[in-house]
Coordinates of C-alpha atoms and ligand atoms in Angstrom, one line a residue:
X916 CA -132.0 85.3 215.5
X917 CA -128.8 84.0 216.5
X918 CA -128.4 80.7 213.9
X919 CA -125.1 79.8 212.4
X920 CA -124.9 78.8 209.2
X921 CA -123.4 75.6 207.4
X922 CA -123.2 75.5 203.5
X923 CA -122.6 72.4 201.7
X924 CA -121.3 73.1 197.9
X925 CA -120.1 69.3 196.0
X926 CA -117.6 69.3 193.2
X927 CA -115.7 67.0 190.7
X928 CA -118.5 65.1 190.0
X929 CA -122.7 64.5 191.2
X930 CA -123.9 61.8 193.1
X931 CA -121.0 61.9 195.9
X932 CA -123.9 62.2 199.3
X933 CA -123.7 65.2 199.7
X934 CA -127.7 64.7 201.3
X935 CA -125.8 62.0 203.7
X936 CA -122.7 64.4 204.4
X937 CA -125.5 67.1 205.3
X938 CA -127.3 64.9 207.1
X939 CA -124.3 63.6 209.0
X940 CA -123.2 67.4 210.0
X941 CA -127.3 67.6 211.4
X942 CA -126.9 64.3 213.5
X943 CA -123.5 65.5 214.6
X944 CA -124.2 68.9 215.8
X945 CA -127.8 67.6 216.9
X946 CA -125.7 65.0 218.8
X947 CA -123.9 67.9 220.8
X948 CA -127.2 69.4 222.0
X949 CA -127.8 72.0 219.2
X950 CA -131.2 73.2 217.4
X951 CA -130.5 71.8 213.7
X952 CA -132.2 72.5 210.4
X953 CA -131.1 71.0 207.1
X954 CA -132.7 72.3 204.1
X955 CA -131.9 72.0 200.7
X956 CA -131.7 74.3 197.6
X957 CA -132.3 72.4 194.1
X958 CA -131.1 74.7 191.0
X959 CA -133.6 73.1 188.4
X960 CA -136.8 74.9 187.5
X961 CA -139.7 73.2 188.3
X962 CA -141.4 74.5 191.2
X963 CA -141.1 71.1 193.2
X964 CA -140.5 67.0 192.1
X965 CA -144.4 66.7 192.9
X966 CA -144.7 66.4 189.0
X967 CA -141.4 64.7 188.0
X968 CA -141.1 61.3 186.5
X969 CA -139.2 59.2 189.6
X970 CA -137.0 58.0 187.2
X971 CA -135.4 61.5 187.0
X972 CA -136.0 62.3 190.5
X973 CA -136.3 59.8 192.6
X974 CA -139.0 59.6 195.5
X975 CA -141.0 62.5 196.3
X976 CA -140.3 62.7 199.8
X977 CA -143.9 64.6 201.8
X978 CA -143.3 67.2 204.8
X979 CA -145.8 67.2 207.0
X980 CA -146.9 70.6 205.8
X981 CA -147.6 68.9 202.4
X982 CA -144.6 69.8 201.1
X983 CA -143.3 67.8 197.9
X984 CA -139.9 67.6 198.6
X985 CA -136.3 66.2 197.4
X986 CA -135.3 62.9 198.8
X987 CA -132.5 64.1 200.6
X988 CA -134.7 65.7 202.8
X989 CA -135.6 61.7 203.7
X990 CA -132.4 61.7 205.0
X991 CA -132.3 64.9 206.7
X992 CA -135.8 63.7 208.6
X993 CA -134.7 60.3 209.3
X994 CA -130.6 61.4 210.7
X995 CA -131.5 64.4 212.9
X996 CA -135.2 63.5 213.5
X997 CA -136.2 67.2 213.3
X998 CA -139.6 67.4 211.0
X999 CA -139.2 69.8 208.3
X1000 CA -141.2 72.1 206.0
X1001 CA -142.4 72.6 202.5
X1002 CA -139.8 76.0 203.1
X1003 CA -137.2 73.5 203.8
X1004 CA -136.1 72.5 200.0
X1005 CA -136.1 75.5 197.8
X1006 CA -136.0 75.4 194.1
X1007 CA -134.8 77.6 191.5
X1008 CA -138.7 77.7 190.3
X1009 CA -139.9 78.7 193.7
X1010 CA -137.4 81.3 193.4
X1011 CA -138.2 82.6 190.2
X1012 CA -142.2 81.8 190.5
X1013 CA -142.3 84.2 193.6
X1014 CA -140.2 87.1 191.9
X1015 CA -142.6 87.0 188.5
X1016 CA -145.9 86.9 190.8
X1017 CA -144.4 90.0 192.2
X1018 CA -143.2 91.6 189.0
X1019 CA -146.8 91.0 187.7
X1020 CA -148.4 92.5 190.4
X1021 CA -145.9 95.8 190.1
X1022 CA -143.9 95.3 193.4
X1023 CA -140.9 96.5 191.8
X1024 CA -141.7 99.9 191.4
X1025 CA -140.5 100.0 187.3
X1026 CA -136.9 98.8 188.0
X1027 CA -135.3 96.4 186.3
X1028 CA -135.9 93.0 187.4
X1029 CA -131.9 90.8 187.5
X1030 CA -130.7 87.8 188.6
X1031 CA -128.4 90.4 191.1
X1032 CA -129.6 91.2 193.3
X1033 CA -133.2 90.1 193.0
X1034 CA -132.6 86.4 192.6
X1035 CA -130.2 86.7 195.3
X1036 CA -132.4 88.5 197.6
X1037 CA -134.6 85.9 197.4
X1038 CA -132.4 83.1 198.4
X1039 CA -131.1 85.0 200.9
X1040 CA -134.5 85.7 202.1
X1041 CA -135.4 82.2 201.8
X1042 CA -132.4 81.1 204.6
X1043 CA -133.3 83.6 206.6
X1044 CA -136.6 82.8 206.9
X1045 CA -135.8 79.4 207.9
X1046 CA -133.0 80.6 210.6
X1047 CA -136.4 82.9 211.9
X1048 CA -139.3 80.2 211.6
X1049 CA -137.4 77.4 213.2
X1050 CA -135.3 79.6 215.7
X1051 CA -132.7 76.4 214.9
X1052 CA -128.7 76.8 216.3
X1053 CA -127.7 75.9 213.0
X1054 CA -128.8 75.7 209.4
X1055 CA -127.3 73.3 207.4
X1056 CA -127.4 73.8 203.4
X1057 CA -127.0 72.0 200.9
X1058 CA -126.7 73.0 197.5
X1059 CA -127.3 70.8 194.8
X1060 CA -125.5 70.1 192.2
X1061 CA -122.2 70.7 191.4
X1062 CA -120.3 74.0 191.5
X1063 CA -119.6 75.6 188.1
X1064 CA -123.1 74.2 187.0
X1065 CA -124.7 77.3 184.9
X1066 CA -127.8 77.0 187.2
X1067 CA -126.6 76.9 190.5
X1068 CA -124.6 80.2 190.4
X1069 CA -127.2 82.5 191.8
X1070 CA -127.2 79.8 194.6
X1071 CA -123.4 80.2 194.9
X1072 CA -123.4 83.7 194.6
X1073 CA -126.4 84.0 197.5
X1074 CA -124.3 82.2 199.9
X1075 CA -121.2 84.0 199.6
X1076 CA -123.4 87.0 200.2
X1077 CA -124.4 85.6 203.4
X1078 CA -121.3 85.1 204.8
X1079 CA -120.5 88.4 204.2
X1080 CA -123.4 89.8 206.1
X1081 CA -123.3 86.8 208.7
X1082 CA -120.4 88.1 210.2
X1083 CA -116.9 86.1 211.1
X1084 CA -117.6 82.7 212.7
X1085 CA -121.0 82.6 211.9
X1086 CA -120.7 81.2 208.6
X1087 CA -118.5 77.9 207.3
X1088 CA -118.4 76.5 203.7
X1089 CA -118.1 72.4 203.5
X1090 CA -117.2 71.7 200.0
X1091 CA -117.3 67.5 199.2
X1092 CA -115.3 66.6 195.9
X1093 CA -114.3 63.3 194.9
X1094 CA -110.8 62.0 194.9
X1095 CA -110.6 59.3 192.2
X1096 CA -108.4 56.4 192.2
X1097 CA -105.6 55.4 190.1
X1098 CA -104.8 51.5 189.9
X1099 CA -102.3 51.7 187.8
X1100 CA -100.2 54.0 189.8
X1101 CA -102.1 52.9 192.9
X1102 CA -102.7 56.4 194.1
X1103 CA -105.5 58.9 195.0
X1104 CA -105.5 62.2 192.6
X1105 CA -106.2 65.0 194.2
X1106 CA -105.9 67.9 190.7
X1107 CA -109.5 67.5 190.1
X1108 CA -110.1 68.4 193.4
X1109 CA -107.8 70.9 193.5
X1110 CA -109.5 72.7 190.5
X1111 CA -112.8 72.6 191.7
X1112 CA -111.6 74.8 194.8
X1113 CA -110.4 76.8 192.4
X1114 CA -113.9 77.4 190.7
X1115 CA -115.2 78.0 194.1
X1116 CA -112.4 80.5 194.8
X1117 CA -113.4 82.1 191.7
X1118 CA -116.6 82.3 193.3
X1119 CA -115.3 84.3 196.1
X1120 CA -115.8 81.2 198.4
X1121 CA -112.8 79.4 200.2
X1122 CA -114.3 76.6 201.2
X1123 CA -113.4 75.8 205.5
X1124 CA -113.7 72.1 205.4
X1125 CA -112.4 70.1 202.4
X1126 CA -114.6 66.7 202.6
X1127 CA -112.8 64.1 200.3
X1128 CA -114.8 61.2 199.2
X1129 CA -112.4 58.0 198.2
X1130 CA -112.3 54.7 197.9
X1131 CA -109.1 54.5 200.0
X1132 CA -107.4 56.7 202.8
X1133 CA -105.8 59.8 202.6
X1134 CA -102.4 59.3 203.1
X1135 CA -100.2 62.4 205.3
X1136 CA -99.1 63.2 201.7
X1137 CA -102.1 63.3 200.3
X1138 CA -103.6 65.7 202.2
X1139 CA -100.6 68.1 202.5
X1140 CA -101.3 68.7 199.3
X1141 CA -104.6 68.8 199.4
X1142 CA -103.8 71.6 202.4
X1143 CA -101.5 73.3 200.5
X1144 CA -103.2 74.1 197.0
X1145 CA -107.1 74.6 198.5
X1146 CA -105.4 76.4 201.7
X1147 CA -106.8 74.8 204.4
X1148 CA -105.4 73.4 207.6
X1149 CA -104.8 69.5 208.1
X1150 CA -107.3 69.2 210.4
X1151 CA -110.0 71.0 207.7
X1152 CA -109.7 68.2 205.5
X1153 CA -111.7 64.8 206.4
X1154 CA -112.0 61.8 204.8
X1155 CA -115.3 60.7 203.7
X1156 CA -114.9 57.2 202.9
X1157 CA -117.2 55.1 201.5
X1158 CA -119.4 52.8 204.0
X1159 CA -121.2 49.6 204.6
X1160 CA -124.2 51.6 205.5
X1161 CA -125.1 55.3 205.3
X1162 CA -126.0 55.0 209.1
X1163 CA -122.3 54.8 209.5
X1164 CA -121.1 57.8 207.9
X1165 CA -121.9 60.1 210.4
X1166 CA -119.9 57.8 213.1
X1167 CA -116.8 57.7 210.5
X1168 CA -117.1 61.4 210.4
X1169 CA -116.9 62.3 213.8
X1170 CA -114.2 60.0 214.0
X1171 CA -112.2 61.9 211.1
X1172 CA -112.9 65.1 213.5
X1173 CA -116.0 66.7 211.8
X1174 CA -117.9 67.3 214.4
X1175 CA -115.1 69.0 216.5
X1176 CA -114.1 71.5 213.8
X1177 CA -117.1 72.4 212.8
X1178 CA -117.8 73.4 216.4
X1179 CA -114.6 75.4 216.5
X1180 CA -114.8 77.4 213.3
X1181 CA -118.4 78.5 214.3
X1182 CA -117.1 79.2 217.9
X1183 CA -120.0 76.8 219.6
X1184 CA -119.0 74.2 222.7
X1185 CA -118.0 71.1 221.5
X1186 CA -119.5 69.1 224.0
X1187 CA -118.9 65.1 224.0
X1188 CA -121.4 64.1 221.6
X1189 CA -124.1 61.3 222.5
X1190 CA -123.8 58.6 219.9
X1191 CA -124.1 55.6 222.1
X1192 CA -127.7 54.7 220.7
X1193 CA -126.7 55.1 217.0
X1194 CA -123.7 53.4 217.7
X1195 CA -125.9 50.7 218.7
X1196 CA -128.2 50.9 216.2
X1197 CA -126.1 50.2 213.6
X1198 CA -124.1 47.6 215.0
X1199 CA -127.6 45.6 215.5
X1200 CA -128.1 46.7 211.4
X1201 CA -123.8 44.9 211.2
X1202 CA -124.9 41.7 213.0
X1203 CA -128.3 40.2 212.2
X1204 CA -129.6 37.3 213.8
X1205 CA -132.0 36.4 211.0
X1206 CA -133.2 37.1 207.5
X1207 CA -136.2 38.1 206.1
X1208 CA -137.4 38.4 202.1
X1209 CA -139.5 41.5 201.6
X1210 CA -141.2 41.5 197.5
X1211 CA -141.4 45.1 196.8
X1212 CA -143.5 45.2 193.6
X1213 CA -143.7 48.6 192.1
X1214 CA -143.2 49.9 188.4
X1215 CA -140.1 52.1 189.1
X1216 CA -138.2 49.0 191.0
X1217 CA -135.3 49.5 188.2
X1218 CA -134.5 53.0 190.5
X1219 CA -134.5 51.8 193.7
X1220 CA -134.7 55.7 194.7
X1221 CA -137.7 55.8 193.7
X1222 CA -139.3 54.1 197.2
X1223 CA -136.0 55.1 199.2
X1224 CA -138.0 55.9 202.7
X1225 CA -140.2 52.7 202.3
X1226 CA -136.7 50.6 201.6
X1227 CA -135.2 52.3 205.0
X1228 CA -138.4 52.2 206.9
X1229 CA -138.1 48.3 205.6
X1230 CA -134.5 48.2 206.9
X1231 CA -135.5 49.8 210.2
X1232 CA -138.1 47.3 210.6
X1233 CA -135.5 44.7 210.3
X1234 CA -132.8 46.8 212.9
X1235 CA -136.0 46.5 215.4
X1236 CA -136.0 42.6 215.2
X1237 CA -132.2 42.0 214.6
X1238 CA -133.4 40.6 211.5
X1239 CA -131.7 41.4 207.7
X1240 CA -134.1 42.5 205.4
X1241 CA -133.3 41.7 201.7
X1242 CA -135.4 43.3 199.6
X1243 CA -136.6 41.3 196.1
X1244 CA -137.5 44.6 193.5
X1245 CA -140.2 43.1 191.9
X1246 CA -141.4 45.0 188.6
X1247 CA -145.0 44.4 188.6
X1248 CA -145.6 44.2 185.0
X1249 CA -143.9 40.8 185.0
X1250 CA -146.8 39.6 187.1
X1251 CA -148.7 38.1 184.4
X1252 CA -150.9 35.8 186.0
X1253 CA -151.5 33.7 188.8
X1254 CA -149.0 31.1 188.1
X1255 CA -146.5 34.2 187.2
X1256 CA -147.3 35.5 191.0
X1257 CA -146.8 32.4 193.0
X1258 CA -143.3 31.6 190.9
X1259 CA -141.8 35.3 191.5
X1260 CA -143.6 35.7 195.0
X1261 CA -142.8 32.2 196.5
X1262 CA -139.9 33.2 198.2
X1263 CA -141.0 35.9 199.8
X1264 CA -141.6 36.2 203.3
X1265 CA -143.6 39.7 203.2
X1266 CA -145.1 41.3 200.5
X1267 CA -145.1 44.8 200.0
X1268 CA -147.4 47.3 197.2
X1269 CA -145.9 51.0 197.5
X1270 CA -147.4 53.8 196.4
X1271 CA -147.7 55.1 192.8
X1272 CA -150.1 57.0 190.2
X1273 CA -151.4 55.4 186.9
X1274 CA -152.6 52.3 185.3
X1275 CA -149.5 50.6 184.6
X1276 CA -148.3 47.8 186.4
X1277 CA -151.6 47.4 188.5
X1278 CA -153.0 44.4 186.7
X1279 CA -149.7 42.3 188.3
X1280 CA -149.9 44.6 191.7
X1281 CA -154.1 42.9 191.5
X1282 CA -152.5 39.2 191.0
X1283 CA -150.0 40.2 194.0
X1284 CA -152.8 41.1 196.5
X1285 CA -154.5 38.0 195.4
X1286 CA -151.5 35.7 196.0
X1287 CA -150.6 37.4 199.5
X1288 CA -154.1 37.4 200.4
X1289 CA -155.0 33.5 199.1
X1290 CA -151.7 32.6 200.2
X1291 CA -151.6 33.8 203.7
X1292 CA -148.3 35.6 202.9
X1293 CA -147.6 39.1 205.0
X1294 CA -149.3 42.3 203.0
X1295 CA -148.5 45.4 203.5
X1296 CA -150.2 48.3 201.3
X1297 CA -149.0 51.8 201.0
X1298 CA -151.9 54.4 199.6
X1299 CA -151.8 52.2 195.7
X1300 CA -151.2 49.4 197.4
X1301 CA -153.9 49.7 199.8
X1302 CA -156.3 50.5 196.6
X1303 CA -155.1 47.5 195.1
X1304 CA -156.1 45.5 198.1
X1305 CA -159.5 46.7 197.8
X1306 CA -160.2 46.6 194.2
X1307 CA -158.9 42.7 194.1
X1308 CA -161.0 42.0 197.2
X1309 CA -164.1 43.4 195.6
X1310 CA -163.2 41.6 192.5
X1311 CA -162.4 37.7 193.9
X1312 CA -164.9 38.1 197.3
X1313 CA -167.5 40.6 196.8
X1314 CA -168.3 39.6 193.5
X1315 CA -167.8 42.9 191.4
X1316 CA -166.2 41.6 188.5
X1317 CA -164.5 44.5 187.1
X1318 CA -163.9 46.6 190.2
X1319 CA -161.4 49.4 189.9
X1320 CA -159.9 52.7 190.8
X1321 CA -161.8 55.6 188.8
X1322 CA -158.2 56.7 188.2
X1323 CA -157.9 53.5 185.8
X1324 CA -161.2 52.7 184.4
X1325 CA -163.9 55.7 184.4
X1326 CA -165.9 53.6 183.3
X1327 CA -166.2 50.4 185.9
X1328 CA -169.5 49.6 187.2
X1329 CA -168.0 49.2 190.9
X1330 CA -165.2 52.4 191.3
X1331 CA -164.4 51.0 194.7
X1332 CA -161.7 53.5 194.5
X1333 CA -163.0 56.7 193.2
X1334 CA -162.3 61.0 193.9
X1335 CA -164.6 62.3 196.3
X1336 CA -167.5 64.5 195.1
X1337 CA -165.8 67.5 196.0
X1338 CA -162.9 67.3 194.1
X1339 CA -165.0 66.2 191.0
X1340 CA -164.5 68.5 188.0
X1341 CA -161.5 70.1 189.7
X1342 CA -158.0 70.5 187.6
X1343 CA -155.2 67.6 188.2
X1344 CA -153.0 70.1 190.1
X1345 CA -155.2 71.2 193.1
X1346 CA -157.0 67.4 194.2
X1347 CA -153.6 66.2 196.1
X1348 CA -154.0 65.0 199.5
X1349 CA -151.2 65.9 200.6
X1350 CA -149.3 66.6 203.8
X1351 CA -150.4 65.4 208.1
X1352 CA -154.4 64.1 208.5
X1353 CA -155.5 62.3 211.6
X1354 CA -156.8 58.8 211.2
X1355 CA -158.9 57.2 214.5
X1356 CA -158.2 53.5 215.1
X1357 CA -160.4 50.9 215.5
X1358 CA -160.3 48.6 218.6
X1359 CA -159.0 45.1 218.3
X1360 CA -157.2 45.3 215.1
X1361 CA -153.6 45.1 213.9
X1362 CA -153.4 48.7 213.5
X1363 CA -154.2 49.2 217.2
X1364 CA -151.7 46.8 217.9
X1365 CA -148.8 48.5 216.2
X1366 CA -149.8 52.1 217.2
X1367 CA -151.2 51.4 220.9
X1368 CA -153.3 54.6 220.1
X1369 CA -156.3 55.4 218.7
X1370 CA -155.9 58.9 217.2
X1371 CA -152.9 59.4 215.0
X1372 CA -151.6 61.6 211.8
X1373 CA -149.5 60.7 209.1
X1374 CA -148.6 61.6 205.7
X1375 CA -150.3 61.8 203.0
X1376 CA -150.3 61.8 199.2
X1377 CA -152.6 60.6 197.1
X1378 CA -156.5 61.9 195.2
X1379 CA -158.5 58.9 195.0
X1380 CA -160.3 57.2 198.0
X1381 CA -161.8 54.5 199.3
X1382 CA -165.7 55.4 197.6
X1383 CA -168.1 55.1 200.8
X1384 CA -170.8 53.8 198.6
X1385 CA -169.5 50.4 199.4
X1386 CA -168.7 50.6 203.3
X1387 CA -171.6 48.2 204.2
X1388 CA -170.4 45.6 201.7
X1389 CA -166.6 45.7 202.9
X1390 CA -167.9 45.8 206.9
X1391 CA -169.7 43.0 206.3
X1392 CA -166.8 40.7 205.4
X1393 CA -163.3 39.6 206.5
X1394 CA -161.9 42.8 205.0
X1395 CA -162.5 45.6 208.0
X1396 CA -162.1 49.2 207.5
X1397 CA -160.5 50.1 210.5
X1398 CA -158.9 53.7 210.3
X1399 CA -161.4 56.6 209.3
X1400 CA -160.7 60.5 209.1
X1401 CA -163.0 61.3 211.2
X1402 CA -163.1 65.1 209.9
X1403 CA -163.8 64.3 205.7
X1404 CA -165.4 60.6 206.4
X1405 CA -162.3 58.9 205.0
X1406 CA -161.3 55.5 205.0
X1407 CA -157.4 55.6 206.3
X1408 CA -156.8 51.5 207.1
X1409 CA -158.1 48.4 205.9
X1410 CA -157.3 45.0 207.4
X1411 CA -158.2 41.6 206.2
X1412 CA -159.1 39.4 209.2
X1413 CA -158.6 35.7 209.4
X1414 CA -154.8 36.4 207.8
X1415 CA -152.1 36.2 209.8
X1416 CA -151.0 39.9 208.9
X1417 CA -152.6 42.0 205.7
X1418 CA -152.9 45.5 206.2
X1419 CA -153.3 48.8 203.6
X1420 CA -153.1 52.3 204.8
X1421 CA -154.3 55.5 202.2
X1422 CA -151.6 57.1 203.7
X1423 CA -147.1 57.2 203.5
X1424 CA -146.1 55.9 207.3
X1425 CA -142.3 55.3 205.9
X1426 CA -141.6 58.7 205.8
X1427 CA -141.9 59.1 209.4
X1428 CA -139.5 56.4 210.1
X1429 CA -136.5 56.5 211.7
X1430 CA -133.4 54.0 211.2
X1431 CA -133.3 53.9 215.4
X1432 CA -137.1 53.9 215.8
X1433 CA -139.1 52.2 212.8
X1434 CA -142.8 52.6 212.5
X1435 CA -145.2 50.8 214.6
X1436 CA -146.3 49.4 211.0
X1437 CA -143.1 48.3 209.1
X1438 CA -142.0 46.8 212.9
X1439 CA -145.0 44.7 212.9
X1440 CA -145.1 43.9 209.2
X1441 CA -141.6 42.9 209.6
X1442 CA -142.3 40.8 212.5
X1443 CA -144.5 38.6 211.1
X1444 CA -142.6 38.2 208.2
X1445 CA -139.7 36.8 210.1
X1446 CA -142.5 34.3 211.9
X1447 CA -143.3 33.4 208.1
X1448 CA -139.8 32.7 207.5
X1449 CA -139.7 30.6 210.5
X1450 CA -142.1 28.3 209.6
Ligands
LIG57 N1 -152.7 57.0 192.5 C1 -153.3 56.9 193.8 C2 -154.1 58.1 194.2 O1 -153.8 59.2 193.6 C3 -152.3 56.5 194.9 C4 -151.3 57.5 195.1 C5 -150.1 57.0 195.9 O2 -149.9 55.8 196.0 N2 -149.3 57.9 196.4 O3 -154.9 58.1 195.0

């Protein structure tokens, strides 16, 4: 094991990108010809976001392992392009969960179980493992939240120790902090900064690279002082500016030098990096040539994190066609009725049901299926939304007047949508779906058309399925069931035919979407979008 490591602490304040700075130093170093892994260590205690409201967390992003990861790791995936693992985003309760099991099970020996050095152990066990499993270049950390945070100090304290064992120029701490700006004097202030080097310092960590994020650039002044009080050379402190798009950040900061210093401090070539095609990329994403109007109608629209990949797999669907692809959050509970659908749909040009879990908001997510379907509007399901389309089909075509998911009515005489016999009677926790299943295609159908394959895998997570009782009713109308797994017998795709494009897949394609490469699906659901538009 020869990896290098990159650790990315933030300060002043949260919410600066510190997942897009650490996913910019990937693409960068990636971009030079270098193995890259980003992971990420969350300080909070639950074990994973699998369980958290998306309101506090945002979207759960899946690994193919299964993993139920932070978001950021959505960027990580979608800058570098490297897959990652459920062993790429540690938590403080993975931490702690694995050093109880093993104090429980006396491995040990009677000592005293402490934060130092056993919690610290662990963490450094945990980024050494990566640097071993992946056999990556570099691994690039991030630690989140903010330094001085009660709960990220065993973190702090774990990295420090690895630089110490990592030897000289293996090791280089990137600490972002925020450099507010004062109208009235019309100037950046750089104190807050300044003390949250300090903290760090009292940390035993001098940070290498000073990242500032501003509103305005750093004048010469500016960061002379910056170099003077957090000691760091000029060329150690890069502006972070904020852009147009995130695509453009790592392009800003390879312009500012990042790349180049980052290369020096960990004594690697600097080889000229190969940006051309995301230089390209996102100047198609600066200068549409068209406009689209996606409906996204969820129940967490208010937090537009909460579908982050599906908005960027939306977006990247749009790069593909030079088209701009404004998005219309559409809270699903203010889908009353039909009227209610066709007045906050009828400007969309595509229609789009995420994924989600519970009975709220599914009544207007029904009415929306109905209207995209009826309406010959572009559909596109995601796992819910691909339930939904079956449960309002059954309901308005096949007849089955109260049709549902078992997962919100036990009770329906047609659970179109139901758990599979073997997870029947099994606890919550341990019926997910989660993680890479194949799915074969069907001939002849839009999914074939997207894919040009027949045998693919993608992401899953979900517990309820299509219920197989009612195959021969769905095969023998316009609603085709044209992705199966062929190893559990499950239904992956439906398609309705006779629409110009309506499609619902059980599993998550956005997640494996890239900004310079959108998914088969969300190109083609895009594309005939824009032909609605047109018309
Ligand atoms: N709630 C549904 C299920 O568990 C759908 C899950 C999802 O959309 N991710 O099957």
């Amino acid at each position: 094991m020869n990896a290098k490591f990159i650790f990315i602490t933030g300060g002043v304040v949260s919410s600066l990108g510190k997942g897009i700075t650490a996913a910019s130093i990937g693409f960068l170093l990636k971009s030079r010809g270098l193995k890259v892994v980003n992971q990420k260590f969350d300080p909070y205690l639950n074990i994973d976001p699998g369980t958290m409201n998306p309101y506090q967390h945002g979207e759960v992003f899946v690994t193919v392992d299964g993993g139920e990861t932070d978001l950021d790791l959505g960027h990580y995936e979608r800058f570098t392009d490297v897959q990652l693992r459920k062993f790429n985003n540690t938590t403080a309760g993975k931490v702690y969960l694995s050093i109880l099991d093993r104090e429980r099970a006396g491995g040990y020996n009677g000592n005293t179980v402490q934060v130092i050095p056993h919690v610290t152990d662990e963490i450094r066990k945990r980024i050494l493992q990566t640097a071993e499993e992946t056999d990556a270049d570099v691994i690039i950390t991030e630690v989140g939240g903010t330094v001085g945070d009660i709960e990220s100090l065993p973190f702090i304290e774990a990295i420090r120790q690895i630089k110490y064992s990592a030897g000289k120029g293996n090791c280089v701490f990137v600490h972002l902090g925020l450099l507010p700006y004062l109208k009235e004097c019309g100037e950046l202030k750089t104190k807050p900064m300044q003390h949250s080097v300090k903290e760090l310092l009292g940390f035993g960590i001098q940070p290498d690279i000073i990242m500032c994020r501003s509103e305005k650039p750093l004048a010469k002044s500016i960061r002379e002082k910056l170099g003077l009080f957090c000691n760091v050379t000029q060329d150690a402190i890069i502006e972070n500016l904020s852009a147009k798009s995130i695509y453009e950040v790592p392009l800003m900061l390879e312009k500012e030098g990042l790349g180049k210093k980052l290369c020096s401090l960990l004594g690697l070539d600097d080889p000229t990096p190969s940006l051309n095609e995301w230089r390209a990329m996102v100047q198609r994403f600066y200068n549409p040539e068209k406009e689209t109007t996606i409906a996204l109608v969820g129940k967490y629209v208010e937090l537009h994190d909460a579908y982050l990949s599906v908005a960027e797999a939306l977006t990247a669907g749009g790069i593909h066609h030079n088209a701009k692809v404004k998005i219309e959050w559409i809270d699903a509970e203010k889908i009353v009725d039909a009227a209610k659908a066709a007045e906050i749909l009828g400007k969309a040009d595509g229609i789009v049901v995420p994924g989600g879990f519970g009975d709220r908001g599914t009544a207007g997510m029904i009415l929306t299926a109905q209207y995209a379907r009826e309406n010959r509007v572009p559909y596109f399901g995601i796992c819910l939304g691909m339930q939904i389309a079956v449960i309002e089909y059954a309901r308005n075509v096949l007849g089955m007047a109260d049709a549902n998911s078992s997962e919100f009515n036990q009770t329906t005489d047609y659970p179109v949508i139901d758990l599979m016999p073997d997870q029947q009677g099994v606890k919550l926790g341990g019926t997910l779906r989660l993680g890479e299943f194949r799915c074969v295609i069907t001939e002849g159908t839009l999914a074939e058309k997207a894919y040009k394959l027949h045998d693919i895998l993608e992401r899953h997570r979900h517990r309820y399925e299509f219920n197989n009782l009612y195959r021969a009713q769905f095969e023998a109308s316009e609603m085709r069931l044209t992705g199966r797994n062929p190893e559990r017998n499950l239904i992956e795709i439906v398609e309705l035919s006779g629409h110009p494009w309506f499609l619902g897949v059980q599993f998550h394609p956005e997640f494996g979407s890239r900004p310079n490469r959108a998914h088969p699906l969300f190109r083609d659901f895009i594309g005939a979008s824009i032909e609605r538009t047109g018309k």
